[in-house]
Tab-separated table of C-alpha atoms and ligand atoms in Angstrom:
chain	number	residue	atom	x	y	z
X	1	MET	CA	-30.120	18.006	-16.264
X	2	LYS	CA	-30.336	13.771	-16.115
X	3	LYS	CA	-30.240	12.338	-12.320
X	4	VAL	CA	-29.129	9.360	-11.171
X	5	LYS	CA	-29.769	7.355	-8.524
X	6	ILE	CA	-26.565	5.127	-6.436
X	7	ALA	CA	-26.025	2.731	-3.433
X	8	LEU	CA	-23.197	2.949	-1.234
X	9	LEU	CA	-22.251	-0.128	0.219
X	10	GLY	CA	-20.639	0.696	2.913
X	11	LEU	CA	-20.296	4.233	5.428
X	12	GLY	CA	-17.058	3.955	7.408
X	13	ASN	CA	-14.671	5.688	7.211
X	14	VAL	CA	-14.280	6.630	3.467
X	15	GLY	CA	-18.034	6.268	2.986
X	16	CYS	CA	-18.897	8.655	5.047
X	17	GLY	CA	-15.886	10.621	2.852
X	18	VAL	CA	-17.878	9.902	-0.168
X	19	TRP	CA	-21.230	11.160	1.005
X	20	LYS	CA	-19.409	14.664	2.716
X	21	ILE	CA	-18.006	15.666	-0.952
X	22	LEU	CA	-21.366	14.419	-2.310
X	23	ASN	CA	-22.991	17.357	-0.323
X	24	SER	CA	-20.159	20.163	-0.227
X	25	ASN	CA	-19.055	19.605	-4.242
X	26	LYS	CA	-22.792	19.336	-5.278
X	27	GLU	CA	-22.428	21.456	-7.783
X	28	GLU	CA	-19.491	21.004	-9.499
X	29	ILE	CA	-20.004	17.430	-8.806
X	30	GLN	CA	-23.323	18.132	-11.269
X	31	LYS	CA	-21.839	20.457	-13.306
X	32	ARG	CA	-18.409	18.027	-14.404
X	33	SER	CA	-20.710	14.782	-14.346
X	34	GLY	CA	-24.159	15.397	-16.589
X	35	TYR	CA	-25.894	14.626	-14.105
X	36	GLU	CA	-28.125	15.446	-10.900
X	37	ILE	CA	-26.471	12.848	-8.261
X	38	GLU	CA	-29.176	10.207	-5.668
X	39	VAL	CA	-27.730	8.273	-2.873
X	40	ALA	CA	-30.568	5.943	-2.779
X	41	LYS	CA	-29.660	3.332	-0.237
X	42	ILE	CA	-26.198	3.206	1.650
X	43	LEU	CA	-25.827	-0.532	2.697
X	44	VAL	CA	-24.552	-1.151	6.995
X	45	ARG	CA	-24.666	-3.097	10.017
X	46	GLU	CA	-26.065	-0.785	12.240
X	47	THR	CA	-28.926	1.293	11.324
X	48	LYS	CA	-28.762	3.228	14.609
X	49	LYS	CA	-24.679	4.149	14.613
X	50	ASP	CA	-23.727	7.792	15.152
X	51	ARG	CA	-21.711	8.149	11.504
X	52	GLY	CA	-20.512	12.226	12.666
X	53	VAL	CA	-22.615	12.379	9.446
X	54	ILE	CA	-26.268	13.415	8.899
X	55	VAL	CA	-27.527	11.139	6.795
X	56	PRO	CA	-31.266	10.637	6.319
X	57	GLU	CA	-32.736	7.260	8.317
X	58	GLU	CA	-34.392	4.831	5.351
X	59	ILE	CA	-31.553	5.275	3.160
X	60	LEU	CA	-30.102	2.921	5.818
X	61	THR	CA	-30.186	-0.442	5.528
X	62	THR	CA	-28.846	-3.825	6.765
X	63	ASP	CA	-30.326	-5.870	3.705
X	64	PHE	CA	-28.758	-5.595	0.325
X	65	ASN	CA	-31.613	-7.483	-1.805
X	66	GLU	CA	-33.406	-3.983	-1.539
X	67	ILE	CA	-29.546	-1.938	-3.702
X	68	LEU	CA	-29.775	-5.028	-6.206
X	69	ASN	CA	-33.388	-5.647	-6.769
X	70	ASP	CA	-33.820	-1.787	-7.492
X	71	LYS	CA	-33.325	-1.054	-11.462
X	72	ASP	CA	-32.617	2.187	-11.463
X	73	ILE	CA	-30.203	2.029	-9.141
X	74	LYS	CA	-27.246	1.876	-11.533
X	75	ILE	CA	-24.030	2.556	-9.907
X	76	VAL	CA	-23.129	0.685	-6.708
X	77	ILE	CA	-19.664	2.032	-5.019
X	78	GLU	CA	-18.441	-0.638	-2.919
X	79	VAL	CA	-16.519	0.525	0.413
X	80	MET	CA	-17.010	-1.477	2.984
X	81	GLY	CA	-14.183	-3.412	2.809
X	82	GLY	CA	-12.866	-7.020	2.810
X	83	ILE	CA	-13.358	-10.449	0.711
X	84	GLU	CA	-16.975	-11.299	1.265
X	85	PRO	CA	-19.410	-10.432	1.481
X	86	ALA	CA	-18.009	-7.275	-0.625
X	87	ARG	CA	-16.803	-9.544	-3.128
X	88	GLU	CA	-20.545	-11.701	-3.438
X	89	TYR	CA	-22.354	-8.449	-3.785
X	90	MET	CA	-19.686	-6.262	-6.766
X	91	LEU	CA	-20.293	-9.461	-7.854
X	92	LYS	CA	-24.212	-9.764	-7.286
X	93	ALA	CA	-24.266	-5.636	-8.580
X	94	MET	CA	-22.426	-6.609	-12.410
X	95	ASP	CA	-25.160	-9.372	-12.916
X	96	LYS	CA	-27.501	-6.688	-12.756
X	97	LYS	CA	-25.635	-4.423	-15.461
X	98	LYS	CA	-24.931	-2.105	-13.060
X	99	HIS	CA	-21.868	-0.157	-13.322
X	100	ILE	CA	-18.621	-0.613	-9.262
X	101	VAL	CA	-16.947	1.487	-7.602
X	102	THR	CA	-14.785	0.107	-5.210
X	103	ALA	CA	-11.896	1.154	-3.064
X	104	ASN	CA	-10.915	-2.510	-1.954
X	105	LYS	CA	-7.359	-3.333	-2.552
X	106	MET	CA	-7.487	-6.702	-0.103
X	107	LEU	CA	-10.311	-8.083	-3.066
X	108	LEU	CA	-8.576	-7.371	-6.011
X	109	ALA	CA	-5.214	-8.198	-5.346
X	110	THR	CA	-5.789	-11.051	-3.756
X	111	GLY	CA	-9.223	-12.163	-6.406
X	112	GLY	CA	-9.000	-9.469	-9.068
X	113	ASP	CA	-9.378	-11.940	-12.101
X	114	GLU	CA	-12.948	-12.984	-11.092
X	115	ILE	CA	-13.783	-9.429	-10.507
X	116	PHE	CA	-12.365	-7.827	-14.112
X	117	GLU	CA	-13.675	-10.465	-16.122
X	118	LYS	CA	-17.188	-10.448	-15.231
X	119	ALA	CA	-16.988	-6.710	-15.489
X	120	ASP	CA	-16.021	-7.816	-19.664
X	121	SER	CA	-18.702	-10.300	-19.465
X	122	MET	CA	-21.105	-7.627	-18.663
X	123	GLY	CA	-19.976	-4.919	-20.033
X	124	VAL	CA	-20.491	-2.929	-16.969
X	125	MET	CA	-18.200	-0.375	-15.919
X	126	PHE	CA	-15.353	-1.521	-13.348
X	127	HIS	CA	-13.284	1.855	-10.751
X	128	TYR	CA	-10.673	1.271	-8.320
X	129	GLU	CA	-8.726	4.265	-7.446
X	130	ALA	CA	-9.418	4.942	-4.355
X	131	SER	CA	-8.062	1.547	-4.142
X	132	VAL	CA	-4.209	2.447	-4.485
X	133	ALA	CA	-3.342	5.635	-2.661
X	134	GLY	CA	-6.272	7.476	-1.700
X	135	GLY	CA	-5.974	10.300	-3.525
X	136	ILE	CA	-3.239	10.321	-5.789
X	137	PRO	CA	-4.902	9.760	-9.401
X	138	ILE	CA	-1.288	6.640	-9.185
X	139	ILE	CA	-4.087	3.844	-11.227
X	140	ASN	CA	-5.582	6.535	-14.267
X	141	GLY	CA	-1.574	7.753	-14.315
X	142	ILE	CA	-0.428	3.937	-14.914
X	143	ASN	CA	-3.299	2.947	-16.918
X	144	GLU	CA	-3.754	6.289	-19.242
X	145	SER	CA	-0.768	8.836	-19.497
X	146	LEU	CA	2.479	6.357	-18.696
X	147	THR	CA	1.149	3.965	-21.786
X	148	ALA	CA	3.585	4.973	-24.210
X	149	ASN	CA	6.198	3.832	-21.546
X	150	LYS	CA	8.179	0.965	-20.053
X	151	VAL	CA	8.105	0.844	-17.069
X	152	GLU	CA	11.786	0.075	-15.365
X	153	GLN	CA	11.049	0.572	-11.247
X	154	LEU	CA	8.429	2.319	-9.620
X	155	TYR	CA	9.229	3.510	-5.693
X	156	GLY	CA	5.878	3.504	-3.303
X	157	ILE	CA	5.515	5.319	0.007
X	158	VAL	CA	1.175	3.096	-0.692
X	159	ASN	CA	0.604	2.628	3.554
X	160	GLY	CA	-0.542	6.122	5.632
X	161	THR	CA	-0.699	4.196	8.133
X	162	THR	CA	2.830	2.945	8.704
X	163	ASN	CA	3.331	5.930	6.891
X	164	TYR	CA	2.371	8.084	10.382
X	165	ILE	CA	3.530	5.804	12.030
X	166	LEU	CA	7.199	6.347	11.572
X	167	SER	CA	6.807	9.925	10.781
X	168	LYS	CA	5.802	10.609	14.304
X	169	MET	CA	8.850	8.114	15.676
X	170	GLU	CA	11.562	9.776	13.662
X	171	THR	CA	10.397	13.516	13.699
X	172	GLU	CA	7.947	12.995	17.826
X	173	GLY	CA	9.761	10.137	19.617
X	174	LEU	CA	6.455	8.586	20.134
X	175	SER	CA	6.006	4.957	20.810
X	176	PHE	CA	4.353	3.073	18.320
X	177	LYS	CA	1.810	1.926	19.880
X	178	ALA	CA	0.449	6.115	20.361
X	179	ALA	CA	1.025	7.087	16.269
X	180	LEU	CA	-0.895	3.744	15.684
X	181	ASP	CA	-3.455	4.692	17.460
X	182	GLU	CA	-3.963	8.616	16.227
X	183	ALA	CA	-3.373	7.003	12.869
X	184	THR	CA	-6.570	4.500	14.153
X	185	GLU	CA	-8.083	7.945	15.788
X	186	LYS	CA	-7.600	9.231	12.257
X	187	GLY	CA	-9.819	7.180	9.710
X	188	TYR	CA	-6.584	5.843	7.944
X	189	ALA	CA	-5.668	1.964	9.784
X	190	GLU	CA	-7.385	-0.878	8.106
X	191	ALA	CA	-11.071	-1.874	10.287
X	192	ASP	CA	-7.931	-4.774	11.621
X	193	PRO	CA	-4.477	-2.885	11.628
X	194	ILE	CA	-2.578	-5.505	11.291
X	195	SER	CA	-2.610	-4.925	7.732
X	196	ASP	CA	-0.932	-1.623	7.197
X	197	ILE	CA	1.655	-2.406	10.326
X	198	GLU	CA	2.737	-6.195	9.086
X	199	GLY	CA	2.909	-5.207	5.284
X	200	PHE	CA	-0.120	-6.378	3.863
X	201	ASP	CA	-2.154	-3.636	2.837
X	202	ALA	CA	1.270	-2.700	1.294
X	203	GLN	CA	1.555	-5.842	-0.562
X	204	TYR	CA	-1.697	-5.468	-1.873
X	205	LYS	CA	-1.027	-1.572	-3.366
X	206	LEU	CA	1.729	-3.273	-5.052
X	207	ALA	CA	0.466	-6.373	-6.824
X	208	ILE	CA	-2.014	-3.932	-8.752
X	209	LEU	CA	0.586	-1.247	-9.205
X	210	SER	CA	2.304	-3.533	-10.418
X	211	SER	CA	-0.085	-5.583	-12.876
X	212	LEU	CA	-0.513	-2.212	-14.167
X	213	ALA	CA	2.193	-0.680	-14.585
X	214	PHE	CA	3.968	-3.961	-16.623
X	215	GLY	CA	0.603	-5.860	-17.668
X	216	THR	CA	1.136	-8.530	-16.688
X	217	LYS	CA	-0.109	-10.166	-13.921
X	218	ILE	CA	0.791	-10.609	-10.898
X	219	ASP	CA	-0.024	-13.703	-7.325
X	220	VAL	CA	-0.087	-10.394	-4.605
X	221	GLU	CA	1.812	-13.829	-3.079
X	222	ASN	CA	5.067	-13.335	-5.132
X	223	VAL	CA	5.217	-9.956	-3.015
X	224	TYR	CA	8.311	-10.429	-0.505
X	225	ARG	CA	6.466	-9.133	2.538
X	226	GLU	CA	7.208	-8.336	5.727
X	227	GLY	CA	6.277	-5.321	7.839
X	228	ILE	CA	8.059	-1.931	11.027
X	229	THR	CA	6.874	-4.176	13.614
X	230	ASN	CA	10.490	-4.243	14.705
X	231	ILE	CA	11.677	-1.116	13.600
X	232	LYS	CA	13.019	0.573	16.990
X	233	SER	CA	14.255	4.324	16.971
X	234	ILE	CA	17.542	3.061	17.839
X	235	ASP	CA	17.717	2.600	13.774
X	236	MET	CA	15.890	5.172	13.143
X	237	ASP	CA	18.419	7.434	15.672
X	238	TYR	CA	21.274	5.373	12.826
X	239	ALA	CA	19.781	6.010	9.933
X	240	LYS	CA	20.471	9.453	10.722
X	241	GLU	CA	24.108	9.345	11.348
X	242	PHE	CA	23.612	7.681	8.060
X	243	LYS	CA	21.466	10.753	6.980
X	244	MET	CA	18.940	8.349	5.975
X	245	VAL	CA	15.255	7.873	7.100
X	246	ILE	CA	13.478	4.211	6.814
X	247	LYS	CA	10.944	4.194	4.939
X	248	LEU	CA	7.875	1.051	4.594
X	249	LEU	CA	8.918	0.743	0.339
X	250	ALA	CA	6.701	-1.388	-2.164
X	251	ILE	CA	10.098	-2.257	-5.142
X	252	VAL	CA	9.590	-2.787	-8.074
X	253	LYS	CA	12.428	-2.750	-10.375
X	254	ASP	CA	12.214	-4.529	-14.225
X	255	VAL	CA	15.583	-6.784	-13.462
X	256	ASN	CA	16.631	-8.086	-17.473
X	257	GLY	CA	13.074	-9.401	-17.856
X	258	LYS	CA	11.623	-10.851	-14.364
X	259	LEU	CA	9.971	-8.661	-12.181
X	260	GLU	CA	11.737	-7.948	-8.474
X	261	LEU	CA	8.403	-7.751	-5.921
X	262	ARG	CA	9.167	-6.476	-2.874
X	263	VAL	CA	7.369	-4.773	0.016
X	264	HIS	CA	10.059	-3.855	3.006
X	265	PRO	CA	11.090	-0.562	5.717
X	266	THR	CA	14.583	0.485	4.062
X	267	MET	CA	17.050	3.440	4.568
X	268	ILE	CA	16.572	6.204	2.274
X	269	PRO	CA	19.635	8.777	1.566
X	270	LYS	CA	17.648	11.906	3.512
X	271	ASN	CA	17.682	13.813	-0.593
X	272	HIS	CA	16.253	11.294	-1.629
X	273	PRO	CA	12.150	13.001	-2.703
X	274	LEU	CA	10.340	10.031	-1.162
X	275	ALA	CA	12.402	10.488	1.699
X	276	ASN	CA	10.677	13.740	2.716
X	277	VAL	CA	6.990	11.742	2.597
X	278	TYR	CA	5.477	12.999	5.643
X	279	ASP	CA	2.623	11.756	7.772
X	280	SER	CA	0.153	10.090	6.169
X	281	PHE	CA	0.067	11.347	2.544
X	282	ASN	CA	2.343	8.799	-0.132
X	283	ALA	CA	4.044	8.623	-3.199
X	284	ILE	CA	5.090	6.551	-6.258
X	285	PHE	CA	7.914	7.155	-7.639
X	286	ILE	CA	8.702	6.026	-11.375
X	287	LYS	CA	11.100	5.369	-13.494
X	288	GLY	CA	9.684	4.923	-17.330
X	289	ASN	CA	11.537	4.695	-20.764
X	290	ALA	CA	10.792	7.169	-22.425
X	291	VAL	CA	9.330	10.389	-20.104
X	292	GLY	CA	12.460	9.905	-17.004
X	293	ASP	CA	11.643	10.299	-13.701
X	294	LEU	CA	8.503	10.848	-12.064
X	295	MET	CA	7.368	11.126	-8.560
X	296	PHE	CA	3.079	10.630	-7.539
X	297	TYR	CA	2.495	12.897	-4.422
X	298	GLY	CA	-0.621	13.373	-2.635
X	299	ARG	CA	-2.257	11.708	1.235
X	300	GLY	CA	-2.857	8.259	0.906
X	301	ALA	CA	-5.765	7.585	3.129
X	302	GLY	CA	-8.400	9.637	5.208
X	303	ASP	CA	-11.885	10.728	4.483
X	304	LEU	CA	-12.224	13.121	1.720
X	305	PRO	CA	-8.408	12.456	0.491
X	306	THR	CA	-9.948	8.116	-0.532
X	307	GLY	CA	-13.680	10.215	-1.265
X	308	SER	CA	-11.768	12.223	-4.150
X	309	ALA	CA	-10.647	9.383	-6.114
X	310	VAL	CA	-14.005	7.282	-5.169
X	311	VAL	CA	-16.269	10.059	-6.314
X	312	SER	CA	-14.077	11.108	-9.055
X	313	ASP	CA	-15.181	7.787	-10.181
X	314	LEU	CA	-18.115	8.630	-10.253
X	315	ILE	CA	-18.108	11.190	-12.540
X	316	SER	CA	-16.307	8.589	-15.529
X	317	ILE	CA	-19.222	6.114	-15.202
X	318	LEU	CA	-21.938	9.454	-14.934
X	319	ARG	CA	-19.072	11.264	-18.029
X	320	SER	CA	-18.973	7.576	-20.137
X	321	ASN	CA	-22.903	6.873	-20.873
X	322	ILE	CA	-23.873	4.598	-19.397
X	323	ASP	CA	-26.940	3.901	-20.389
X	324	LEU	CA	-25.371	1.781	-23.299
X	325	GLU	CA	-24.144	-1.701	-23.241
X	326	ASN	CA	-20.987	-2.921	-22.988
X	327	ILE	CA	-19.274	0.699	-23.077
X	328	ASN	CA	-16.000	-0.239	-21.155
X	329	PRO	CA	-14.196	-3.060	-21.001
X	330	VAL	CA	-12.056	-3.372	-17.877
X	331	VAL	CA	-7.479	-2.236	-19.227
X	332	LYS	CA	-6.560	-5.988	-19.588
X	333	ASN	CA	-3.820	-6.624	-17.580
X	334	ASN	CA	-2.910	-9.878	-18.805
X	335	LEU	CA	-0.738	-8.278	-22.178
X	336	TRP	CA	2.428	-10.108	-20.692
X	337	ASP	CA	3.604	-12.915	-18.455
X	338	LYS	CA	6.609	-11.525	-16.823
X	339	LYS	CA	9.201	-14.618	-14.843
X	340	ILE	CA	8.902	-13.801	-11.027
X	341	ARG	CA	12.629	-12.433	-9.358
X	342	ASP	CA	13.213	-14.848	-6.150
X	343	ILE	CA	13.919	-12.467	-2.501
X	344	ARG	CA	17.366	-14.474	-2.892
X	345	SER	CA	18.105	-12.922	-6.019
X	346	VAL	CA	17.715	-9.545	-5.004
X	347	GLU	CA	20.998	-7.339	-4.730
X	348	SER	CA	20.900	-4.279	-1.552
X	349	LYS	CA	23.033	-3.013	0.208
X	350	TYR	CA	22.068	-4.825	4.674
X	351	TYR	CA	22.052	-2.148	7.761
X	352	ILE	CA	22.268	-5.437	10.517
X	353	ARG	CA	22.706	-4.320	14.565
X	354	THR	CA	23.237	-7.063	17.300
X	355	THR	CA	23.938	-7.814	20.158
X	356	VAL	CA	27.179	-9.291	21.114
X	357	GLU	CA	29.076	-10.033	24.356
X	358	ASP	CA	32.097	-6.326	24.385
X	359	LYS	CA	35.256	-9.088	24.162
X	360	PRO	CA	37.706	-9.268	21.990
X	361	GLY	CA	37.538	-11.501	18.400
X	362	VAL	CA	33.743	-11.184	18.699
X	363	LEU	CA	34.582	-8.489	16.224
X	364	GLY	CA	36.414	-10.690	13.967
X	365	GLU	CA	34.419	-13.570	14.441
X	366	ILE	CA	31.812	-11.989	12.507
X	367	THR	CA	33.954	-10.147	9.568
X	368	THR	CA	35.720	-13.386	8.751
X	369	ILE	CA	32.184	-15.429	8.224
X	370	LEU	CA	30.951	-12.083	6.511
X	371	GLY	CA	34.630	-12.025	4.700
X	372	ASP	CA	34.045	-15.847	3.733
X	373	CYS	CA	31.133	-15.673	2.524
X	374	GLY	CA	32.132	-12.714	-0.224
X	375	ILE	CA	30.238	-9.559	1.988
X	376	SER	CA	32.558	-6.344	1.399
X	377	LEU	CA	31.816	-4.061	4.766
X	378	ARG	CA	31.126	-0.069	3.951
X	379	SER	CA	31.234	0.647	8.151
X	380	VAL	CA	31.528	-0.760	11.025
X	381	ILE	CA	30.594	1.330	14.241
X	382	GLN	CA	29.867	-0.586	18.616
X	383	ARG	CA	29.152	2.315	20.729
X	384	GLY	CA	30.068	1.163	24.442
X	385	VAL	CA	29.192	-0.017	26.878
X	386	GLU	CA	25.698	-0.882	27.268
X	387	SER	CA	24.947	-2.921	29.755
X	388	PRO	CA	26.072	-2.598	33.523
X	389	GLN	CA	27.272	-6.033	33.980
X	390	HIS	CA	29.369	-4.116	30.744
X	391	ASP	CA	29.091	-7.455	28.973
X	392	LYS	CA	26.974	-6.156	25.624
X	393	VAL	CA	27.724	-4.141	23.173
X	394	THR	CA	25.622	-2.825	20.700
X	395	LEU	CA	26.948	-3.871	16.471
X	396	VAL	CA	26.284	-2.432	13.346
X	397	LEU	CA	27.454	-3.559	10.377
X	398	VAL	CA	27.233	-2.067	7.024
X	399	THR	CA	27.697	-3.690	4.235
X	400	HIS	CA	28.088	-2.688	0.282
X	401	TYR	CA	25.584	-4.624	-2.542
X	402	THR	CA	25.719	-8.054	-1.704
X	403	LYS	CA	23.553	-10.262	-2.650
X	404	GLU	CA	19.865	-11.272	-0.483
X	405	ALA	CA	21.044	-14.993	-0.243
X	406	LYS	CA	24.396	-13.844	0.903
X	407	VAL	CA	23.492	-12.461	3.478
X	408	ILE	CA	21.538	-15.258	4.751
X	409	GLU	CA	23.945	-17.095	4.706
X	410	ALA	CA	26.455	-15.977	6.295
X	411	ILE	CA	23.265	-14.451	8.773
X	412	ASP	CA	23.026	-18.452	10.179
X	413	GLU	CA	26.176	-18.663	10.931
X	414	ILE	CA	26.877	-15.504	13.258
X	415	TYR	CA	23.530	-16.784	14.443
X	416	GLU	CA	25.116	-20.053	16.097
X	417	LEU	CA	28.964	-18.043	17.305
X	418	LYS	CA	27.975	-17.859	21.064
X	419	THR	CA	29.408	-14.706	21.457
X	420	VAL	CA	26.331	-12.973	19.058
X	421	LYS	CA	23.687	-12.839	21.522
X	422	LYS	CA	20.879	-10.909	18.982
X	423	ILE	CA	20.829	-10.126	14.983
X	424	ASP	CA	18.178	-7.463	16.742
X	425	ASN	CA	17.513	-6.302	13.250
X	426	ILE	CA	18.159	-5.796	8.694
X	427	ILE	CA	17.100	-3.002	6.920
X	428	ARG	CA	16.896	-2.777	2.970
X	429	ILE	CA	19.457	0.125	1.926
X	430	GLU	CA	17.867	2.136	-0.761
X	431	ASP	CA	19.917	4.251	-3.050
X	432	PHE	CA	18.502	3.994	-6.163
X	433	LYS	CA	21.326	3.592	-7.650
X	434	ASN	CA	21.060	-0.053	-8.752
U	1	LIG	P1	-15.118	1.169	8.095
U	1	LIG	O1	-14.305	3.060	8.173
U	1	LIG	O2	-14.498	-0.495	8.840
U	1	LIG	O3	-16.363	0.930	6.680
U	1	LIG	C1	-16.928	0.007	6.578
U	1	LIG	C2	-18.395	0.219	6.483
U	1	LIG	O4	-19.046	-0.763	5.978
U	1	LIG	C3	-19.253	0.103	8.121
U	1	LIG	O5	-19.715	1.641	7.126
U	1	LIG	C4	-19.951	-0.976	8.344
U	1	LIG	O6	-21.384	-0.916	8.680
U	1	LIG	C5	-19.480	-1.289	6.446
U	1	LIG	N1	-20.093	-2.793	6.886
U	1	LIG	C6	-18.971	-3.638	7.098
U	1	LIG	N2	-18.957	-5.278	6.290
U	1	LIG	C7	-20.432	-5.279	6.321
U	1	LIG	C8	-21.478	-5.900	6.316
U	1	LIG	N3	-21.263	-6.612	6.343
U	1	LIG	N4	-22.914	-5.605	5.073
U	1	LIG	C9	-22.750	-4.165	5.809
U	1	LIG	N5	-22.472	-3.535	5.841
U	1	LIG	C10	-20.700	-3.256	6.511
U	1	LIG	O7	-14.120	0.808	6.149
U	1	LIG	P2	-13.351	2.243	5.789
U	1	LIG	O8	-11.608	2.531	6.853
U	1	LIG	O9	-14.092	3.416	5.418
U	1	LIG	O10	-12.372	1.354	4.454
U	1	LIG	C11	-13.702	0.802	3.489
U	1	LIG	C12	-12.444	0.547	2.314
U	1	LIG	O11	-12.052	1.327	1.712
U	1	LIG	C13	-11.870	-0.615	2.755
U	1	LIG	O12	-11.628	-1.470	1.330
U	1	LIG	C14	-10.702	0.118	2.661
U	1	LIG	O13	-9.522	-0.500	3.209
U	1	LIG	C15	-10.615	0.839	1.568
U	1	LIG	N6	-9.185	2.422	2.105
U	1	LIG	C16	-9.518	2.635	2.926
U	1	LIG	C17	-8.758	3.860	3.385
U	1	LIG	C18	-8.802	4.889	4.195
U	1	LIG	O14	-8.684	5.863	4.748
U	1	LIG	N7	-9.760	4.356	5.488
U	1	LIG	C19	-8.570	4.552	2.600
U	1	LIG	C20	-8.365	3.366	1.050
U	1	LIG	C21	-8.834	2.075	0.612
U	1	LIG	P3	-20.895	-0.254	10.620
U	1	LIG	O15	-20.752	0.790	9.903
U	1	LIG	O16	-22.643	-0.594	9.912
U	1	LIG	O17	-20.779	-1.079	11.271
U	2	LIG	N1	-5.321	1.667	5.149
U	2	LIG	C1	-4.895	2.546	4.310
U	2	LIG	C2	-3.238	3.372	5.030
U	2	LIG	C3	-5.476	2.664	3.830
U	2	LIG	O1	-3.468	3.794	6.080
U	2	LIG	O2	-3.108	3.865	4.114
U	2	LIG	C4	-5.711	4.162	2.792
U	2	LIG	O3	-5.950	3.044	0.851
C-alpha cells in the first residue's frame, strides 16, 4: 500500500470531524483511495486544549512553517476558517506544490479568484466540497452531474444554524437566543455567529453555488442579503395560518439572461419539499432545463457531516495521481458574463406586518397608498385590541405579485402616516410559480 502524509490547519469542530472519520473509517478510506494516510502535523493556536479527541501531542504545532517546509506533506486540509492567515497559508502551500482541501466559504466567496488562479498556475488540486451545505455533495453535483443543463433557478437552505433556530422556534417555541445557543453547542455556528444569523454565511454560499451553476464570476456584494434576527414567533403564527413556513432561502434565478441573487427570510408553502427541511438539515432545489426539478438534501453543518465532505475531497485527490505535474486545472467559472438584476426589480408577493392606531380610516389610508403605488392586496388581517389602552392593533397585509421598487415606495409613504406606529416586518413570499 502506498503511503501519503497530510496536514490539517485547524482542529476545531470540522478538524475533529475529519480526524474522527480518518480513524473510524480507516480501512474503507485506504481501500477507496489506495493510500495509507498519515496525519503528519496539525496546526492549532493552543496545543494543550481539550478537544474531546485523542491526538498525539507531538503532531500538534503552532508553527505553520513545520507544515510548509515538510516536503513529504503532499496535501493540506484547511479547516481553520477566516480570511487571514488561512489565505496566506493556502497560497504558500500551493507554491510548494501541495494540494489543498478547504471548507472556507468566506475566503472562497470573497477572494476565491486569487486562490483558483494559484491552483491553476501551480497545477495543484483544489477541492472545496465542504464549503457549501456541509455533507451534501452539491459542488460535485453541479460541477460534474449537471453540466448538460442550463440552470434556470436554484433555491437553497444553505445555513444549518439559521435553519436550526427557525425550526426550534417554529416547532418547540424556543426563543431565538436559546436556539442559537444550542446550535453553537452542537458545533453548527461559525466562530462569530453573526455570520450565520445575519445571512453572510448563506450569502457566501450562494455566491459560490451561483458562480458554478451559471459559469460566471459572482461578486458577493451583488448578492442581496437579509438575516433572520427580525423574525418573531408572531410571524411564524401568521405563516402557519397561511399554510406556510418561514425559511432563510438563498435564491438565484436567471431572468431573461440577468441573474437575480438574494438571501432573505422567505415564506414558502408548507407542501413544498423545502418547507419540510428542519433542524440543521440543508437542501438545494434546482431547476435545470433538461433535468427538471432536483433536490439535494442532508446535514448542512456539524463535525461528521462536514468531515465527510472534506475526507471525500481528500480521497478524490488521492485517486488522481498526486505525483503527476499539472493534474487538475480547477473548474472554470468565468465562461460567461452575466448581468445582475437589482433587488428593486425583483417580483414577489409580500407579507407586511404593521402596528397601527385602532381607529376608523387607518386601513383606508394604507390601502390608498398601496393602490396609488400599483400594489394589489390579496388579504388583510386585523386582530382585535392588543394594548391595554385600546390604541394599537396588528395589521397584516399580504400582496399579490408586485415589484419590490413599488413596495419600497409604498412603505416609505406608509411610514409617514401618523396612525402607523411601526412597520414590524416585511417578508417575501415565494410560491415557486414565478
Ligand atoms: P472552529 O471550531 O472555530 O475551529 C477552528 C480551528 O482552527 C481551531 O482548532 C483553531 O485552533 C484553529 N485556528 C484558527 N485560527 C488559527 C490560527 N491563526 N493559527 C492556528 N490555528 C488556528 O471552526 P470550525 O467550525 O471547525 O470551522 C472551520 C472552517 O470550516 C470554517 O471555514 C467554517 O466556515 C467551515 N465550515 C464549518 C462547518 C461547521 O459545521 N462548523 C461546516 C462547513 C464549513 P485552536 O483550537 O487552538 O483555537
Ligand atoms: N455555520 C455554518 C452553518 C456551518 O450553520 O451552516 C456550515 O457551513
